[in-house]
PDB file of C-alpha atoms and ligand atoms in Angstrom:
ATOM      1  CA  MET A   1       0.299  -0.109   0.055  1.00 48.00           C
ATOM      2  CA  THR A   2       1.621   3.337  -0.894  1.00 51.00           C
ATOM      3  CA  ALA A   3       1.575   6.318   1.461  1.00 50.00           C
ATOM      4  CA  THR A   4      -0.907   8.216  -0.919  1.00 50.00           C
ATOM      5  CA  SER A   5      -3.705   5.204  -0.517  1.00 51.00           C
ATOM      6  CA  ILE A   6      -2.598   4.481   2.918  1.00 51.00           C
ATOM      7  CA  SER A   7      -3.560   8.524   3.673  1.00 50.00           C
ATOM      8  CA  SER A   8      -6.890   7.921   1.479  1.00 52.00           C
ATOM      9  CA  SER A   9      -8.322   5.798   3.141  1.00 52.00           C
ATOM     10  CA  TYR A  10      -7.388   6.876   6.791  1.00 52.00           C
ATOM     11  CA  ASN A  11      -9.724   9.895   5.549  1.00 55.00           C
ATOM     12  CA  ARG A  12     -12.356   7.578   4.875  1.00 61.00           C
ATOM     13  CA  LEU A  13     -12.557   5.963   8.191  1.00 77.00           C
ATOM     14  CA  GLN A  14     -12.855   9.641   9.968  1.00 83.00           C
ATOM     15  CA  GLY A  15     -16.492  10.722  11.536  1.00 85.00           C
ATOM     16  CA  PRO A  16     -18.482  13.638  11.247  1.00 86.00           C
ATOM     17  CA  SER A  17     -16.830  15.087  14.396  1.00 87.00           C
ATOM     18  CA  GLY A  18     -13.233  14.195  13.289  1.00 84.00           C
ATOM     19  CA  ARG A  19     -12.353  11.108  15.177  1.00 83.00           C
ATOM     20  CA  SER A  20     -11.693   8.116  13.966  1.00 79.00           C
ATOM     21  CA  MET A  21     -14.265   5.353  13.330  1.00 79.00           C
ATOM     22  CA  ALA A  22     -13.783   1.542  12.118  1.00 73.00           C
ATOM     23  CA  ALA A  23     -16.837   1.548  10.160  1.00 79.00           C
ATOM     24  CA  PRO A  24     -19.525   4.596   8.969  1.00 84.00           C
ATOM     25  CA  MET A  25     -22.974   4.875  10.229  1.00 91.00           C
ATOM     26  CA  GLU A  26     -26.155   5.759   7.660  1.00 93.00           C
ATOM     27  CA  GLN A  27     -27.290   8.824   8.239  1.00 95.00           C
ATOM     28  CA  GLY A  28     -30.806   7.891   9.083  1.00 96.00           C
ATOM     29  CA  LEU A  29     -29.671   6.026  11.626  1.00 97.00           C
ATOM     30  CA  VAL A  30     -27.226   8.533  13.390  1.00 97.00           C
ATOM     31  CA  ASP A  31     -30.932  11.395  12.746  1.00 97.00           C
ATOM     32  CA  LEU A  32     -32.584   8.403  14.715  1.00 98.00           C
ATOM     33  CA  LEU A  33     -30.176   8.063  17.379  1.00 98.00           C
ATOM     34  CA  SER A  34     -29.743  11.981  18.373  1.00 98.00           C
ATOM     35  CA  GLN A  35     -33.495  11.871  18.410  1.00 98.00           C
ATOM     36  CA  HIS A  36     -33.221   9.519  20.719  1.00 98.00           C
ATOM     37  CA  LEU A  37     -31.085  11.286  22.779  1.00 98.00           C
ATOM     38  CA  THR A  38     -32.914  14.010  22.872  1.00 98.00           C
ATOM     39  CA  MET A  39     -36.392  12.103  23.660  1.00 98.00           C
ATOM     40  CA  GLU A  40     -34.426  10.249  26.991  1.00 98.00           C
ATOM     41  CA  ARG A  41     -33.381  14.217  27.622  1.00 98.00           C
ATOM     42  CA  GLU A  42     -36.899  15.191  27.301  1.00 98.00           C
ATOM     43  CA  ALA A  43     -38.643  12.390  29.640  1.00 98.00           C
ATOM     44  CA  SER A  44     -35.576  13.096  32.492  1.00 98.00           C
ATOM     45  CA  ALA A  45     -37.537  16.795  31.955  1.00 98.00           C
ATOM     46  CA  ASN A  46     -40.921  15.977  32.488  1.00 98.00           C
ATOM     47  CA  TYR A  47     -40.080  13.199  35.062  1.00 98.00           C
ATOM     48  CA  PHE A  48     -37.842  16.029  37.383  1.00 98.00           C
ATOM     49  CA  SER A  49     -41.089  17.951  37.057  1.00 98.00           C
ATOM     50  CA  ILE A  50     -43.487  15.170  38.320  1.00 98.00           C
ATOM     51  CA  ALA A  51     -40.996  14.941  41.197  1.00 98.00           C
ATOM     52  CA  ILE A  52     -41.693  18.655  42.124  1.00 98.00           C
ATOM     53  CA  TRP A  53     -45.306  18.375  41.665  1.00 98.00           C
ATOM     54  CA  SER A  54     -45.755  15.343  43.659  1.00 98.00           C
ATOM     55  CA  ALA A  55     -42.884  16.897  46.531  1.00 98.00           C
ATOM     56  CA  GLN A  56     -45.519  19.885  46.395  1.00 97.00           C
ATOM     57  CA  TYR A  57     -48.513  17.925  47.553  1.00 96.00           C
ATOM     58  CA  GLU A  58     -46.775  15.625  49.834  1.00 96.00           C
ATOM     59  CA  LEU A  59     -46.234  12.315  47.944  1.00 97.00           C
ATOM     60  CA  ARG A  60     -42.456  11.925  48.759  1.00 97.00           C
ATOM     61  CA  GLY A  61     -42.697   8.629  47.747  1.00 97.00           C
ATOM     62  CA  PHE A  62     -43.730   9.572  44.654  1.00 97.00           C
ATOM     63  CA  SER A  63     -41.443  12.347  44.765  1.00 97.00           C
ATOM     64  CA  LYS A  64     -38.577   9.884  45.663  1.00 97.00           C
ATOM     65  CA  PHE A  65     -39.388   7.426  42.242  1.00 96.00           C
ATOM     66  CA  PHE A  66     -39.280  10.064  40.126  1.00 97.00           C
ATOM     67  CA  SER A  67     -36.469  11.865  40.693  1.00 97.00           C
ATOM     68  CA  ASN A  68     -34.764   8.657  40.207  1.00 96.00           C
ATOM     69  CA  GLU A  69     -36.142   7.861  36.563  1.00 97.00           C
ATOM     70  CA  SER A  70     -35.666  12.078  35.801  1.00 98.00           C
ATOM     71  CA  ARG A  71     -31.700  10.688  36.673  1.00 98.00           C
ATOM     72  CA  SER A  72     -32.296   6.874  35.293  1.00 96.00           C
ATOM     73  CA  GLU A  73     -33.026   8.656  32.140  1.00 97.00           C
ATOM     74  CA  GLN A  74     -30.414  11.202  32.071  1.00 98.00           C
ATOM     75  CA  GLU A  75     -27.860   8.169  32.276  1.00 97.00           C
ATOM     76  CA  HIS A  76     -29.447   7.183  28.893  1.00 97.00           C
ATOM     77  CA  ALA A  77     -29.258   9.857  26.922  1.00 98.00           C
ATOM     78  CA  ALA A  78     -25.814  10.416  28.062  1.00 98.00           C
ATOM     79  CA  ARG A  79     -24.931   6.321  26.978  1.00 98.00           C
ATOM     80  CA  PHE A  80     -26.486   7.238  23.367  1.00 98.00           C
ATOM     81  CA  ALA A  81     -24.055   9.963  23.543  1.00 98.00           C
ATOM     82  CA  GLU A  82     -21.226   7.757  24.289  1.00 98.00           C
ATOM     83  CA  TYR A  83     -22.144   6.051  21.671  1.00 97.00           C
ATOM     84  CA  LEU A  84     -22.477   8.767  19.362  1.00 97.00           C
ATOM     85  CA  ILE A  85     -19.684   9.602  20.282  1.00 95.00           C
ATOM     86  CA  ALA A  86     -18.055   6.014  20.222  1.00 94.00           C
ATOM     87  CA  ARG A  87     -18.848   6.018  16.550  1.00 94.00           C
ATOM     88  CA  GLY A  88     -17.134   9.705  15.154  1.00 93.00           C
ATOM     89  CA  GLN A  89     -20.545  11.726  15.152  1.00 95.00           C
ATOM     90  CA  LYS A  90     -21.442  14.765  16.466  1.00 94.00           C
ATOM     91  CA  VAL A  91     -23.947  15.190  19.524  1.00 96.00           C
ATOM     92  CA  PRO A  92     -25.788  18.367  18.689  1.00 92.00           C
ATOM     93  CA  LEU A  93     -28.237  18.942  21.799  1.00 96.00           C
ATOM     94  CA  GLN A  94     -31.437  20.243  20.942  1.00 95.00           C
ATOM     95  CA  GLU A  95     -33.780  22.406  22.341  1.00 96.00           C
ATOM     96  CA  LEU A  96     -36.159  20.731  25.505  1.00 97.00           C
ATOM     97  CA  PRO A  97     -39.948  21.953  25.100  1.00 96.00           C
ATOM     98  CA  SER A  98     -40.693  22.837  28.210  1.00 97.00           C
ATOM     99  CA  PRO A  99     -41.939  20.029  31.028  1.00 98.00           C
ATOM    100  CA  LYS A 100     -45.712  19.378  32.013  1.00 97.00           C
ATOM    101  CA  GLN A 101     -46.102  20.939  35.298  1.00 97.00           C
ATOM    102  CA  ASP A 102     -50.009  20.606  35.853  1.00 96.00           C
ATOM    103  CA  PHE A 103     -51.428  17.499  36.701  1.00 97.00           C
ATOM    104  CA  ASN A 104     -55.448  17.175  37.861  1.00 96.00           C
ATOM    105  CA  SER A 105     -54.065  13.709  39.979  1.00 96.00           C
ATOM    106  CA  ILE A 106     -50.339  11.174  40.424  1.00 96.00           C
ATOM    107  CA  GLU A 107     -53.148   8.916  38.353  1.00 97.00           C
ATOM    108  CA  GLU A 108     -52.666  11.853  35.696  1.00 97.00           C
ATOM    109  CA  ALA A 109     -49.420  12.150  35.793  1.00 98.00           C
ATOM    110  CA  LEU A 110     -49.041   8.318  35.519  1.00 97.00           C
ATOM    111  CA  LYS A 111     -50.894   8.035  32.426  1.00 97.00           C
ATOM    112  CA  PHE A 112     -48.772  10.830  31.435  1.00 98.00           C
ATOM    113  CA  SER A 113     -45.093   9.190  32.256  1.00 98.00           C
ATOM    114  CA  PHE A 114     -46.367   6.046  31.077  1.00 97.00           C
ATOM    115  CA  GLN A 115     -46.890   7.291  27.375  1.00 97.00           C
ATOM    116  CA  ILE A 116     -43.107   8.761  27.602  1.00 97.00           C
ATOM    117  CA  GLU A 117     -42.315   5.325  28.171  1.00 97.00           C
ATOM    118  CA  SER A 118     -44.269   3.697  25.524  1.00 96.00           C
ATOM    119  CA  ASP A 119     -42.777   6.407  23.131  1.00 97.00           C
ATOM    120  CA  VAL A 120     -39.503   5.614  24.099  1.00 97.00           C
ATOM    121  CA  THR A 121     -40.043   1.780  23.679  1.00 97.00           C
ATOM    122  CA  THR A 122     -41.410   2.785  19.481  1.00 97.00           C
ATOM    123  CA  SER A 123     -38.014   4.743  19.212  1.00 98.00           C
ATOM    124  CA  LEU A 124     -35.632   1.863  20.745  1.00 98.00           C
ATOM    125  CA  GLN A 125     -37.437  -0.088  18.179  1.00 97.00           C
ATOM    126  CA  GLN A 126     -37.574   1.742  15.454  1.00 97.00           C
ATOM    127  CA  ILE A 127     -33.556   2.247  15.861  1.00 98.00           C
ATOM    128  CA  TYR A 128     -33.545  -1.373  16.409  1.00 98.00           C
ATOM    129  CA  SER A 129     -34.928  -1.927  12.847  1.00 98.00           C
ATOM    130  CA  MET A 130     -32.915   0.498  10.562  1.00 97.00           C
ATOM    131  CA  ALA A 131     -29.748  -1.478  12.298  1.00 97.00           C
ATOM    132  CA  GLU A 132     -30.402  -4.821  11.427  1.00 97.00           C
ATOM    133  CA  ARG A 133     -31.498  -3.347   7.865  1.00 96.00           C
ATOM    134  CA  SER A 134     -27.989  -1.271   7.441  1.00 95.00           C
ATOM    135  CA  SER A 135     -26.673  -4.296   9.009  1.00 94.00           C
ATOM    136  CA  ASP A 136     -24.952  -2.546  11.447  1.00 96.00           C
ATOM    137  CA  LEU A 137     -23.990  -5.111  14.199  1.00 95.00           C
ATOM    138  CA  ARG A 138     -22.434  -2.677  16.471  1.00 96.00           C
ATOM    139  CA  THR A 139     -25.992  -0.521  16.892  1.00 97.00           C
ATOM    140  CA  THR A 140     -27.631  -3.670  17.675  1.00 97.00           C
ATOM    141  CA  VAL A 141     -25.516  -4.662  20.403  1.00 97.00           C
ATOM    142  CA  PHE A 142     -25.417  -1.498  21.610  1.00 98.00           C
ATOM    143  CA  LEU A 143     -29.086  -1.678  21.565  1.00 98.00           C
ATOM    144  CA  ASP A 144     -29.403  -5.149  23.308  1.00 97.00           C
ATOM    145  CA  PRO A 145     -29.137  -4.092  27.204  1.00 97.00           C
ATOM    146  CA  ILE A 146     -30.864  -0.765  26.753  1.00 97.00           C
ATOM    147  CA  ILE A 147     -34.183  -2.626  25.436  1.00 97.00           C
ATOM    148  CA  GLU A 148     -33.949  -5.177  27.731  1.00 95.00           C
ATOM    149  CA  GLY A 149     -34.316  -2.426  30.835  1.00 95.00           C
ATOM    150  CA  GLN A 150     -36.758  -0.351  28.664  1.00 96.00           C
ATOM    151  CA  ILE A 151     -38.861  -3.329  28.818  1.00 94.00           C
ATOM    152  CA  THR A 152     -38.457  -3.901  32.771  1.00 93.00           C
ATOM    153  CA  SER A 153     -39.081  -0.018  33.190  1.00 94.00           C
ATOM    154  CA  GLU A 154     -42.537  -0.136  30.956  1.00 94.00           C
ATOM    155  CA  ASP A 155     -43.770  -3.439  33.079  1.00 93.00           C
ATOM    156  CA  GLU A 156     -42.707  -1.050  36.089  1.00 94.00           C
ATOM    157  CA  PHE A 157     -44.892   2.342  35.755  1.00 95.00           C
ATOM    158  CA  ALA A 158     -47.607  -0.158  34.310  1.00 95.00           C
ATOM    159  CA  TYR A 159     -47.576  -1.304  37.307  1.00 94.00           C
ATOM    160  CA  LEU A 160     -47.584   1.785  39.542  1.00 95.00           C
ATOM    161  CA  LEU A 161     -50.133   3.131  36.774  1.00 96.00           C
ATOM    162  CA  GLY A 162     -52.740  -0.182  37.727  1.00 95.00           C
ATOM    163  CA  LYS A 163     -52.200   0.188  41.258  1.00 94.00           C
ATOM    164  CA  VAL A 164     -52.820   4.183  41.461  1.00 96.00           C
ATOM    165  CA  ARG A 165     -55.554   3.335  39.084  1.00 96.00           C
ATOM    166  CA  PHE A 166     -57.552   1.121  41.163  1.00 94.00           C
ATOM    167  CA  ALA A 167     -56.818   3.285  44.397  1.00 94.00           C
ATOM    168  CA  ASN A 168     -59.445   5.417  42.381  1.00 91.00           C
ATOM    169  CA  ASN A 169     -57.774   8.909  43.866  1.00 85.00           C
ATOM    170  CA  GLN A 170     -58.636   7.983  46.975  1.00 93.00           C
ATOM    171  CA  PRO A 171     -55.993   9.542  50.025  1.00 93.00           C
ATOM    172  CA  SER A 172     -55.854   6.966  52.052  1.00 95.00           C
ATOM    173  CA  ALA A 173     -55.020   4.498  49.536  1.00 96.00           C
ATOM    174  CA  ILE A 174     -52.452   6.532  48.221  1.00 96.00           C
ATOM    175  CA  ILE A 175     -50.884   7.546  51.070  1.00 96.00           C
ATOM    176  CA  ILE A 176     -50.210   3.323  50.967  1.00 95.00           C
ATOM    177  CA  ILE A 177     -48.675   3.196  47.463  1.00 96.00           C
ATOM    178  CA  ASP A 178     -46.997   6.630  48.642  1.00 96.00           C
ATOM    179  CA  ASN A 179     -45.386   4.736  51.461  1.00 95.00           C
ATOM    180  CA  ASP A 180     -44.324   1.734  49.480  1.00 94.00           C
ATOM    181  CA  LEU A 181     -42.480   3.885  47.048  1.00 95.00           C
ATOM    182  CA  ASN A 182     -41.099   6.203  50.287  1.00 94.00           C
ATOM    183  CA  ASN A 183     -39.877   2.831  51.747  1.00 93.00           C
ATOM    184  CA  GLY A 184     -38.596   0.838  48.737  1.00 86.00           C
ATOM    185  CA  ILE A 185     -41.232  -1.285  48.460  1.00 85.00           C
ATOM    186  CA  LEU A 186     -42.763  -0.584  45.254  1.00 77.00           C
ATOM    187  CA  PRO A 187     -42.483  -0.411  42.730  1.00 77.00           C
ATOM    188  CA  LYS A 188     -42.469  -4.335  41.976  1.00 66.00           C
ATOM    189  CA  THR A 189     -42.306  -5.740  38.065  1.00 58.00           C
ATOM    190  CA  ASN A 190     -43.533  -9.101  37.075  1.00 51.00           C
ATOM    191  CA  VAL A 191     -40.125  -9.017  34.206  1.00 51.00           C
ATOM    192  CA  ALA A 192     -36.918 -10.351  35.698  1.00 45.00           C
TER     193      ALA A 192
HETATM  194 FE1  LIG B   1     -35.191   5.921  29.037  1.00 50.58          FE
END
């Protein structure tokens, strides 16, 4: 191999960020990963907002639960950022809409949260399908444990929403669930 051909193949292996990368990525896949990162940041902001709302209504267990969820969504966003960096891509951070702050009940807040979880799952499935279509094995390997965690998370929210629905906005029942959350007894999940 001549010096010129070495340097031209080297240039081909540089990503948009200028960092070396072992294999190029399809732009559509990069876009979906970036959008997903934004979705995780948005989920984090919304859960932080629900943690505040819960604290204002003395629901300390729900507040603790949503604070933890907010932190874990931020960590998920960071994992996508790290992955894009590892693949030589740029990580553009988008402006986030204001989180929802008004809820009529904790049940409404949980319904809203469950919808967020469901949207996150759909987005992960779309990324996975595109990664498979473009034979991007690195991305499917990256997504496998994330999808597993997302299934558990969705199940936790569904379980909590079911319990809160059953409580039917009765303060005494909501307080019991709140205490269980505060003491780490809830949420329980059906997924191992
Ligand atoms: Fe997440």
